[in-house]
Amino acid sequence: MDAGCPRLPDTVLFEIFLYLDHADVLSVGLVCQQWRAVARDEFLWKELFYRYYRVSRDVPRHPGAVSWYDEFQRLYDTIPCVEVQALKEHNDQVLHLSFSHSGCLFASCSKDCTVKIWSNELDISLQHSSNMRPYNWSYTQFSQFNSDDSLLLVSGVFVGPHNSSSGEIAVISMENFTLLSRVRNKPYDVFGCWLNETNLISGNLHRIGRITSCSVLWLNNAFQGIESENVNVVKRLFKIQNLNASTIRTVMVADCSRYDSPDLLLDYEEQLAASSTCPVFDLGSDSEEEEAKPKPPLEPAVQELPDAGGVPAEHGLQQLFDDIMEGRVRPAMTETELETKVAELFVHSRTKPPEPNLLPTDSSSKTKYLIFTTGCLTYSPHQIGIKRILPHQMTTAGPVLGEERRSDEFFDSLDHVIDIHGHIIGMGLSPDHRYLYVNSRAWPRDCIISDPMQPPPIAEEIDLHVFDLKTMKEVKRALRAHRAYTPNEECFFIFLDVSKDFVASGAEDRHGYIWDRHYNICLAKLQHDNVVNSVAFSPVEQELLLTASDDTTIKVWRSPRAVRIRQARRPRPRKLLFSWLMNQKS
């Protein structure tokens, strides 16, 4: 067969290969000796790679790749894009998926108010289902396994009026699926998360005015019913003032000790080496030229306290009242503007200053970051707040209300704020906790928010931003492909997930999406019949991906390579003739 292959010049051969499907290219490589002679030519595969995947030529090859041939094959053969199973045990919208750290189990949450535990074997099967309606839950919305997979945190929403924001966190034992404890959680989209094996973080919200509030984050022991008679089971972590109807939501914890051994470094162009850290950065610009110009840092959500030479905040508050009473404030303030101004002045004199030197200094640091969405202009989440959790704060031992505070330290300040200039609809950490991925829908450029209860319109395109938590800077350009359509006031969370080499996200366009983290390219679209709310990679096998949808199904996706391997392992059915002979013999 090889002898019959027509002899073509390499240049012509290469142009043909550029227009062939890559599956055909690999087939040709098995048949044609001439193609095999050039099949490992690095120049040809490099050209094919950049053209086929439309990667910018200033992006180097993946640091773990041996050759361009292997890299082309990796992106073709290891993407979990083949549907192998559809799980239909839920009877309403499926909202969230989470794997255990061992990859042996995963949990799903749904509008049918159940949390289901699944066994990840050759064929995925349902192991347990817990109905949360007896606890007055409306639905389950989020789950997370603790670090040793012995406990499952489940977050849900209480039954209540349409504008109710109350929720609850339940802790379920994985040994016998019993309910160990329940913790109030407000607002419900704080979700909650594990800080360590036995302690979880929840939220509470206290209204101060019409658009001013205080978010309190609590550390809770998972075994409250057992230990509450002898030791503290709760402790207040932080108390943060919210302005302009904003609240703290979507809490997660990043472990700083992993930063110096990342799975994948994304700063291959060393974009950030020459720039210094700034407390807040704005992502509203679409212009590369404009980004190249130095920008003054924007005002952070929590401002710095006035120095000794400045005017004390109490005097500023008194001056404001005097100006109002004597008619010196022009133009006249609305009730909302007045409340915001008073709250800003009050927080100046009642806030504990941020921790110095936020960035971890060594890889052995036991410091963790509490990461959450927040805001300062309107109720829609448009900023990411970061607060350092020190080692002594990681236990419920000690006073319930935390360390004793002075009167001028009533609130805690944020250590770092990232301004997204848009509505944040999803966040996820890389497995090494080095990078934070953020789904957002951008606001119009140069928009002005005059009323915090009327946020700007949001784009249909979803931007996927990437931040390096070691340097607190954005890396790479935002990823795009997925879309969302609900307006601002109805916008909901779309969960994303990150593996060693890939990042995946749901979308409202009835697809899940997969990108390559190194090359910043979209690799696959995964079809559903309705909105895709959540995605989850297996933590031990990134060629396995789950997607959850409003169409009530969970789909299981594997890579072409994994499908071939699993099919080879399956026992083959006996041939009909052999079966007939055996029956006749018996």
XYZ file of C-alpha atoms in Angstrom:
586
model
C 0.000 0.000 0.000
C 2.853 2.367 0.817
C 4.402 1.737 -2.587
C 1.226 2.975 -4.230
C 1.309 6.376 -2.544
C 1.894 9.143 -5.082
C 5.062 11.120 -4.526
C 4.210 14.763 -3.771
C 6.482 17.647 -2.857
C 6.543 18.275 0.884
C 5.140 21.785 0.461
C 2.121 20.499 -1.472
C 1.685 17.661 1.015
C 1.704 20.127 3.879
C -0.925 22.401 2.287
C -3.185 19.367 1.859
C -2.753 18.450 5.499
C -3.748 21.960 6.581
C -7.197 21.472 5.056
C -7.702 17.891 6.221
C -9.524 17.122 9.427
C -6.913 16.151 12.005
C -8.479 12.688 12.333
C -7.845 12.248 8.598
C -4.288 13.470 9.053
C -3.638 10.793 11.627
C -5.264 8.175 9.386
C -3.048 9.211 6.491
C -0.085 8.801 8.834
C -1.016 5.164 9.334
C -1.334 4.435 5.632
C 1.104 6.542 3.683
C 4.836 5.941 4.050
C 5.546 9.360 2.615
C 3.484 11.009 5.360
C 5.155 8.875 7.991
C 8.501 10.118 6.778
C 7.532 13.684 7.701
C 5.011 12.907 10.456
C 7.470 13.846 13.204
C 8.885 16.881 11.431
C 8.727 19.609 14.110
C 8.454 22.475 11.630
C 5.421 20.931 9.916
C 3.617 20.168 13.173
C 4.402 23.579 14.611
C 2.902 25.263 11.536
C -0.083 22.936 11.594
C -0.627 23.588 15.307
C -0.589 27.386 15.037
C -2.822 27.415 11.956
C -5.321 24.765 12.982
C -5.845 26.006 16.546
C -5.367 29.680 15.613
C -2.882 30.272 18.405
C -0.866 33.477 18.428
C 2.704 32.763 17.346
C 4.193 34.587 20.309
C 2.771 31.854 22.582
C 5.446 29.217 23.228
C 4.827 25.504 23.373
C 3.314 24.083 26.560
C 6.164 23.659 29.105
C 5.286 20.008 29.613
C 5.233 19.141 25.904
C 8.001 17.028 24.352
C 7.242 17.944 20.736
C 4.705 19.823 18.597
C 3.447 16.475 17.308
C 2.656 15.342 20.859
C 1.098 18.696 21.653
C -1.198 18.520 18.620
C -2.184 15.010 19.637
C -2.809 16.123 23.243
C -5.308 18.771 22.228
C -6.997 16.404 19.810
C -7.066 13.270 21.938
C -7.324 14.299 25.615
C -10.204 16.811 25.636
C -13.273 15.398 27.454
C -15.697 16.031 24.575
C -17.287 12.592 23.992
C -20.600 12.065 25.797
C -20.562 8.619 27.394
C -23.466 8.761 29.863
C -26.491 10.905 30.778
C -27.728 10.768 34.383
C -31.445 11.549 34.713
C -32.230 10.809 38.369
C -32.965 14.474 39.174
C -36.451 15.713 38.266
C -35.708 19.450 38.199
C -32.900 21.811 37.226
C -29.429 20.596 38.291
C -27.519 23.554 39.736
C -24.139 22.361 40.965
C -21.609 19.518 40.833
C -18.623 18.789 43.071
C -16.101 15.931 43.143
C -14.493 14.401 46.203
C -10.725 14.915 46.345
C -10.155 11.207 45.667
C -12.349 11.392 42.557
C -14.320 8.324 43.723
C -17.524 10.256 44.501
C -19.304 13.373 43.357
C -22.350 15.281 44.593
C -25.104 17.087 42.685
C -27.541 19.769 43.893
C -30.883 20.539 42.278
C -34.095 22.528 42.336
C -35.780 19.223 43.288
C -34.346 19.910 46.788
C -32.147 16.818 46.920
C -28.410 16.355 47.141
C -27.334 13.146 45.439
C -24.082 11.261 45.982
C -22.747 9.341 42.986
C -20.122 6.615 42.707
C -17.572 7.242 39.946
C -16.841 3.770 38.608
C -16.715 2.323 35.098
C -20.347 3.367 34.803
C -21.420 6.123 37.191
C -24.200 5.065 39.566
C -26.323 6.738 42.258
C -25.163 5.842 45.768
C -27.383 8.021 48.006
C -29.992 10.793 47.846
C -30.912 13.183 50.686
C -34.168 15.131 50.522
C -33.844 18.500 52.304
C -37.536 19.527 52.153
C -38.220 18.313 55.719
C -35.818 21.054 56.876
C -37.874 23.769 55.150
C -35.451 24.089 52.236
C -36.686 25.249 48.854
C -33.747 23.774 46.913
C -30.092 22.752 47.220
C -27.586 24.949 45.387
C -23.968 24.079 46.259
C -21.848 21.335 47.822
C -18.206 20.773 48.755
C -16.280 17.817 50.223
C -13.862 18.505 53.058
C -10.160 17.771 52.561
C -10.288 14.105 53.643
C -13.669 13.425 51.943
C -15.270 12.376 55.237
C -17.818 15.228 55.277
C -19.977 16.968 52.690
C -21.057 20.608 53.016
C -24.425 21.266 51.351
C -25.806 24.786 50.915
C -29.485 25.489 50.317
C -32.177 28.146 50.170
C -35.028 28.405 52.659
C -38.677 28.389 51.620
C -39.879 31.986 51.858
C -41.135 35.027 49.951
C -39.667 35.854 46.544
C -37.263 38.440 47.993
C -36.107 36.254 50.878
C -32.321 35.862 51.086
C -32.020 33.321 53.897
C -30.348 29.971 53.517
C -28.735 27.198 55.487
C -25.656 24.961 55.384
C -25.902 21.275 56.274
C -23.013 18.909 57.011
C -23.478 15.262 55.987
C -21.245 12.384 57.076
C -19.928 10.295 54.189
C -19.600 7.246 56.435
C -23.327 6.676 56.887
C -24.930 9.739 55.171
C -26.320 11.105 58.443
C -26.936 14.821 58.971
C -24.427 16.092 61.540
C -25.232 19.802 61.841
C -27.032 22.761 60.286
C -25.866 26.389 60.176
C -27.809 29.499 59.148
C -26.393 31.299 56.099
C -27.486 34.756 54.934
C -27.578 35.728 52.165
C -27.908 32.233 50.753
C -25.482 32.968 47.900
C -22.612 33.209 50.366
C -22.759 29.425 49.660
C -20.233 28.590 52.400
C -16.953 26.647 52.202
C -14.536 24.544 54.221
C -11.604 26.272 55.924
C -10.068 22.971 57.065
C -11.172 19.387 57.735
C -13.662 20.212 60.510
C -14.422 23.950 60.261
C -16.597 25.730 57.706
C -17.353 29.373 56.933
C -20.884 30.811 56.802
C -22.300 34.317 56.553
C -24.847 36.579 58.181
C -26.208 39.963 57.139
C -27.296 42.844 59.387
C -29.134 45.816 57.920
C -27.899 49.228 59.086
C -29.871 51.425 56.693
C -31.845 51.118 53.467
C -28.704 50.475 51.374
C -26.090 50.001 54.098
C -25.445 46.728 55.861
C -22.833 44.687 57.705
C -21.707 41.222 56.613
C -20.416 38.946 59.369
C -18.446 35.825 58.428
C -18.498 33.009 60.977
C -16.256 29.996 61.532
C -18.337 26.933 62.491
C -17.372 23.517 63.811
C -18.946 20.726 61.758
C -19.691 18.632 64.877
C -21.800 21.167 66.751
C -24.286 18.785 68.333
C -21.507 16.620 69.786
C -19.057 19.238 71.040
C -21.192 22.281 71.890
C -21.459 21.371 75.591
C -17.701 21.473 76.148
C -16.058 23.833 73.632
C -16.963 26.733 71.371
C -18.465 25.606 68.072
C -18.647 29.048 66.432
C -16.378 32.097 66.255
C -16.719 35.384 64.427
C -14.039 35.794 61.775
C -14.696 39.172 60.134
C -17.236 41.983 60.203
C -17.303 44.089 57.032
C -19.460 47.099 56.183
C -21.336 47.059 52.860
C -22.146 50.245 50.946
C -24.752 50.938 48.247
C -26.795 47.747 48.767
C -23.804 45.444 48.163
C -23.232 42.282 50.205
C -20.550 39.624 50.562
C -21.303 36.477 48.559
C -19.604 33.372 47.117
C -16.899 32.724 49.706
C -13.956 30.418 48.978
C -10.575 29.732 50.569
C -7.175 29.712 48.818
C -4.178 28.004 50.418
C -1.033 30.149 50.044
C 1.346 27.276 50.834
C 0.875 25.831 47.323
C 1.956 28.921 45.359
C 5.637 28.124 44.844
C 4.958 24.758 43.182
C 2.181 25.512 40.673
C 0.891 22.884 38.261
C 1.129 25.326 35.358
C 2.692 28.801 35.151
C 0.680 31.184 32.986
C 3.093 34.146 32.854
C 5.099 32.887 29.883
C 5.518 36.404 28.492
C 6.606 37.768 31.879
C 3.974 40.423 31.458
C 3.922 41.306 35.109
C 7.605 41.423 36.050
C 8.050 45.143 35.437
C 4.796 46.373 36.994
C 4.133 46.907 40.688
C 1.188 45.684 42.708
C -1.774 48.021 42.973
C -4.660 47.603 45.455
C -7.427 47.768 42.844
C -7.344 47.248 39.108
C -10.016 48.060 36.564
C -10.870 45.643 33.756
C -13.251 47.892 31.863
C -10.950 48.716 28.936
C -11.078 46.752 25.689
C -8.149 48.598 24.139
C -4.678 47.065 24.215
C -3.116 50.458 23.587
C -4.986 51.934 26.510
C -3.920 49.046 28.726
C -0.287 49.748 27.903
C -0.521 53.213 29.468
C 0.013 53.468 33.232
C -3.268 53.970 35.073
C -3.795 55.562 38.464
C -5.260 53.037 40.919
C -9.009 53.309 41.400
C -10.533 54.034 44.782
C -10.804 50.774 46.777
C -14.074 49.642 48.301
C -12.617 50.260 51.770
C -10.587 53.448 51.844
C -7.439 54.080 53.830
C -7.839 55.673 57.218
C -6.913 59.364 57.393
C -3.379 60.000 58.580
C -2.439 62.077 61.593
C -2.372 65.245 59.550
C -5.818 64.702 58.019
C -9.245 65.594 59.323
C -10.614 62.890 61.677
C -13.691 61.111 60.343
C -15.803 62.203 63.341
C -15.105 65.845 62.473
C -15.931 65.135 58.836
C -19.265 63.630 59.836
C -20.072 66.567 62.075
C -19.044 68.974 59.297
C -21.377 67.203 56.878
C -24.308 67.538 59.274
C -23.506 71.222 59.866
C -23.326 71.864 56.117
C -26.673 70.144 55.569
C -28.402 72.066 58.383
C -27.054 75.390 57.128
C -27.848 74.646 53.468
C -24.233 74.627 52.281
C -24.543 71.271 50.478
C -25.222 71.940 46.785
C -26.827 70.350 44.934
C -29.120 68.874 47.557
C -28.384 65.216 48.341
C -30.944 62.495 47.858
C -31.705 60.195 50.770
C -29.614 57.437 49.162
C -26.625 59.736 48.571
C -26.807 61.010 52.137
C -26.870 57.502 53.593
C -23.862 56.471 51.495
C -21.902 59.588 52.478
C -22.579 59.086 56.186
C -21.642 55.396 55.943
C -18.366 56.247 54.179
C -17.438 58.761 56.860
C -18.401 56.368 59.634
C -16.329 53.512 58.217
C -13.251 55.787 58.185
C -13.212 56.002 61.961
C -14.526 52.535 62.803
C -12.467 50.194 60.595
C -9.427 48.141 61.508
C -6.621 48.869 58.997
C -5.687 46.134 56.474
C -2.989 43.619 57.282
C 0.480 44.726 56.106
C 2.350 42.678 53.483
C -0.552 40.689 52.058
C 1.618 38.627 49.713
C 3.022 35.440 51.290
C 6.794 35.635 51.857
C 7.631 31.906 51.824
C 6.180 28.659 50.554
C 5.847 27.233 54.093
C 3.348 29.940 55.039
C 0.192 28.560 56.654
C -1.711 31.665 55.635
C -4.943 31.290 53.697
C -6.969 33.846 51.767
C -10.711 34.241 52.113
C -11.992 35.258 48.671
C -15.502 36.533 47.969
C -17.552 38.768 45.695
C -18.594 42.195 46.917
C -19.118 45.736 45.592
C -19.108 49.426 46.405
C -21.345 51.009 43.733
C -24.442 48.804 43.431
C -25.977 45.577 44.668
C -24.745 43.446 41.753
C -21.373 41.839 42.654
C -18.646 43.674 40.723
C -15.590 43.392 42.961
C -13.551 40.558 44.432
C -12.550 41.028 48.054
C -9.551 39.236 49.570
C -8.968 38.909 53.308
C -6.047 37.096 54.872
C -6.874 34.417 57.471
C -4.066 34.054 59.985
C -3.195 30.715 61.640
C -4.706 31.634 65.019
C -8.034 32.413 63.315
C -8.423 28.892 61.896
C -10.015 27.369 65.004
C -13.207 28.048 66.951
C -11.218 28.117 70.213
C -11.205 31.453 72.011
C -13.864 34.160 72.386
C -16.997 33.667 70.284
C -16.785 37.242 68.999
C -13.110 36.909 68.133
C -10.301 39.058 69.432
C -11.170 42.035 71.598
C -11.584 45.181 69.512
C -11.096 48.854 70.183
C -14.000 51.197 69.470
C -12.214 52.454 66.363
C -11.946 48.896 64.951
C -15.636 47.999 64.762
C -15.307 46.803 61.126
C -12.595 44.825 59.342
C -11.096 46.257 56.175
C -10.366 44.255 53.049
C -6.701 43.490 52.403
C -7.129 43.632 48.628
C -9.880 44.515 46.164
C -10.162 43.641 42.465
C -12.620 45.700 40.423
C -14.092 43.722 37.513
C -16.258 46.506 35.977
C -19.083 44.074 35.380
C -21.417 41.566 37.008
C -19.491 38.585 38.451
C -21.344 35.334 37.750
C -18.759 32.678 38.607
C -15.391 32.020 40.278
C -13.063 29.033 40.531
C -9.546 28.257 41.748
C -6.884 26.297 39.874
C -5.973 22.997 41.603
C -2.774 24.543 42.997
C -4.743 27.605 44.268
C -2.315 29.896 42.425
C -4.830 31.305 39.917
C -8.372 32.613 40.297
C -10.694 32.338 37.281
C -13.667 34.721 37.157
C -16.744 34.689 34.912
C -18.205 38.178 34.430
C -20.585 40.070 32.166
C -19.167 43.498 31.411
C -20.845 46.839 32.027
C -20.840 49.455 29.244
C -17.595 51.327 29.099
C -17.600 54.703 30.939
C -20.996 53.960 32.524
C -21.976 56.012 35.558
C -24.009 54.499 38.399
C -26.207 57.155 39.965
C -28.625 54.813 41.733
C -27.246 51.688 43.489
C -30.607 49.975 43.011
C -30.323 50.338 39.225
C -27.072 48.707 38.070
C -25.904 49.171 34.467
C -27.013 46.758 31.725
C -24.683 43.805 31.242
C -23.197 42.256 28.108
C -24.390 38.934 26.705
C -20.787 37.827 26.210
C -19.178 36.255 29.264
C -15.557 37.230 29.946
C -13.368 34.693 31.752
C -10.605 36.576 33.592
C -7.523 35.024 35.213
C -5.734 36.459 38.273
C -2.442 35.367 39.802
C -3.020 35.270 43.574
C 0.712 35.311 44.282
C 1.187 38.700 42.604
C -2.451 39.915 42.796
C -2.401 40.796 39.097
C -4.368 39.771 36.043
C -2.613 37.441 33.627
C -3.485 36.777 29.988
C -6.398 38.262 28.073
C -9.944 37.363 29.061
C -11.323 34.205 27.452
C -14.514 34.469 25.420
C -16.907 32.088 23.689
C -19.770 31.472 26.124
C -22.843 33.690 26.455
C -25.626 34.553 28.914
C -28.929 36.328 28.331
C -30.726 37.007 31.622
C -30.906 40.701 32.615
C -28.986 42.123 35.553
C -31.719 41.789 38.167
C -32.267 38.094 37.296
C -28.642 37.149 36.687
C -27.591 33.890 38.348
C -24.368 32.066 39.120
C -22.709 29.900 36.468
C -20.101 27.623 38.021
C -16.749 26.987 36.375
C -13.975 24.513 37.150
C -10.236 24.347 36.522
C -7.993 21.318 36.019
C -4.229 21.162 35.515
C -4.418 22.019 31.793
C -8.035 23.021 31.096
C -10.740 25.358 32.322
C -14.439 24.672 31.745
C -17.588 26.704 32.276
C -21.301 26.502 31.802
C -23.323 29.073 29.844
C -26.881 30.103 29.063
C -26.494 29.227 25.374
C -27.117 25.507 26.100
C -23.461 24.550 25.984
C -20.568 23.845 28.263
C -17.162 25.098 27.109
C -13.567 23.905 27.525
C -10.463 26.073 27.050
C -6.766 25.267 27.209
C -5.194 27.206 30.072
C -1.801 27.620 28.430
C -2.859 28.611 24.894
C -6.033 30.515 25.861
C -8.088 28.815 23.140
C -11.560 27.284 23.183
C -11.307 23.552 22.459
C -14.845 22.153 22.754
C -18.560 22.972 23.046
C -20.658 20.444 24.950
C -24.327 20.282 23.956
C -27.293 20.347 26.353
C -30.990 21.139 25.836
C -31.028 24.070 28.274
C -28.791 26.323 30.379
C -25.595 24.652 31.632
C -25.239 25.701 35.286
C -22.165 23.837 36.456
C -19.162 21.820 35.289
C -16.700 19.669 37.245
C -13.429 17.963 36.287
C -12.387 14.823 38.115
C -9.479 15.952 40.345
C -7.522 12.795 39.490
C -8.469 12.452 35.802
C -8.873 15.679 33.846
C -10.084 13.688 30.833
C -13.382 13.195 32.724
C -15.800 16.146 32.912
C -19.370 16.453 34.227
C -21.903 19.078 33.120
C -25.205 19.910 34.861
C -28.119 21.636 33.189
C -31.604 23.060 33.554
C -32.663 20.171 31.295
C -32.480 18.059 34.543
C -29.598 15.911 33.288
C -25.980 15.422 34.274
C -23.832 14.493 31.293
C -20.578 12.574 31.560
C -17.862 13.460 29.048
C -14.605 11.620 28.415
C -11.710 12.190 26.025
C -11.401 10.124 22.814
C -8.325 8.460 24.324
C -10.146 7.560 27.557
C -13.084 6.151 25.568
C -10.754 3.868 23.576
C -9.008 2.658 26.729
C -12.258 1.960 28.572
C -13.751 0.125 25.604
C -10.665 -2.077 25.394
C -11.085 -2.992 29.068
C -14.736 -4.023 28.722
C -15.331 -7.777 28.353
C -16.297 -8.620 24.787
C -19.639 -10.463 24.253
C -19.392 -14.026 22.992
C -19.907 -14.570 19.309
C -23.328 -15.880 18.306
C -21.953 -19.082 16.778
C -19.964 -19.906 19.893
C -23.024 -19.290 22.068
C -25.183 -21.525 19.837
C -22.657 -24.375 19.978
C -22.486 -24.149 23.757
C -26.278 -24.278 23.990
C -26.402 -27.330 21.691
C -23.759 -29.083 23.743
C -25.704 -28.559 26.928
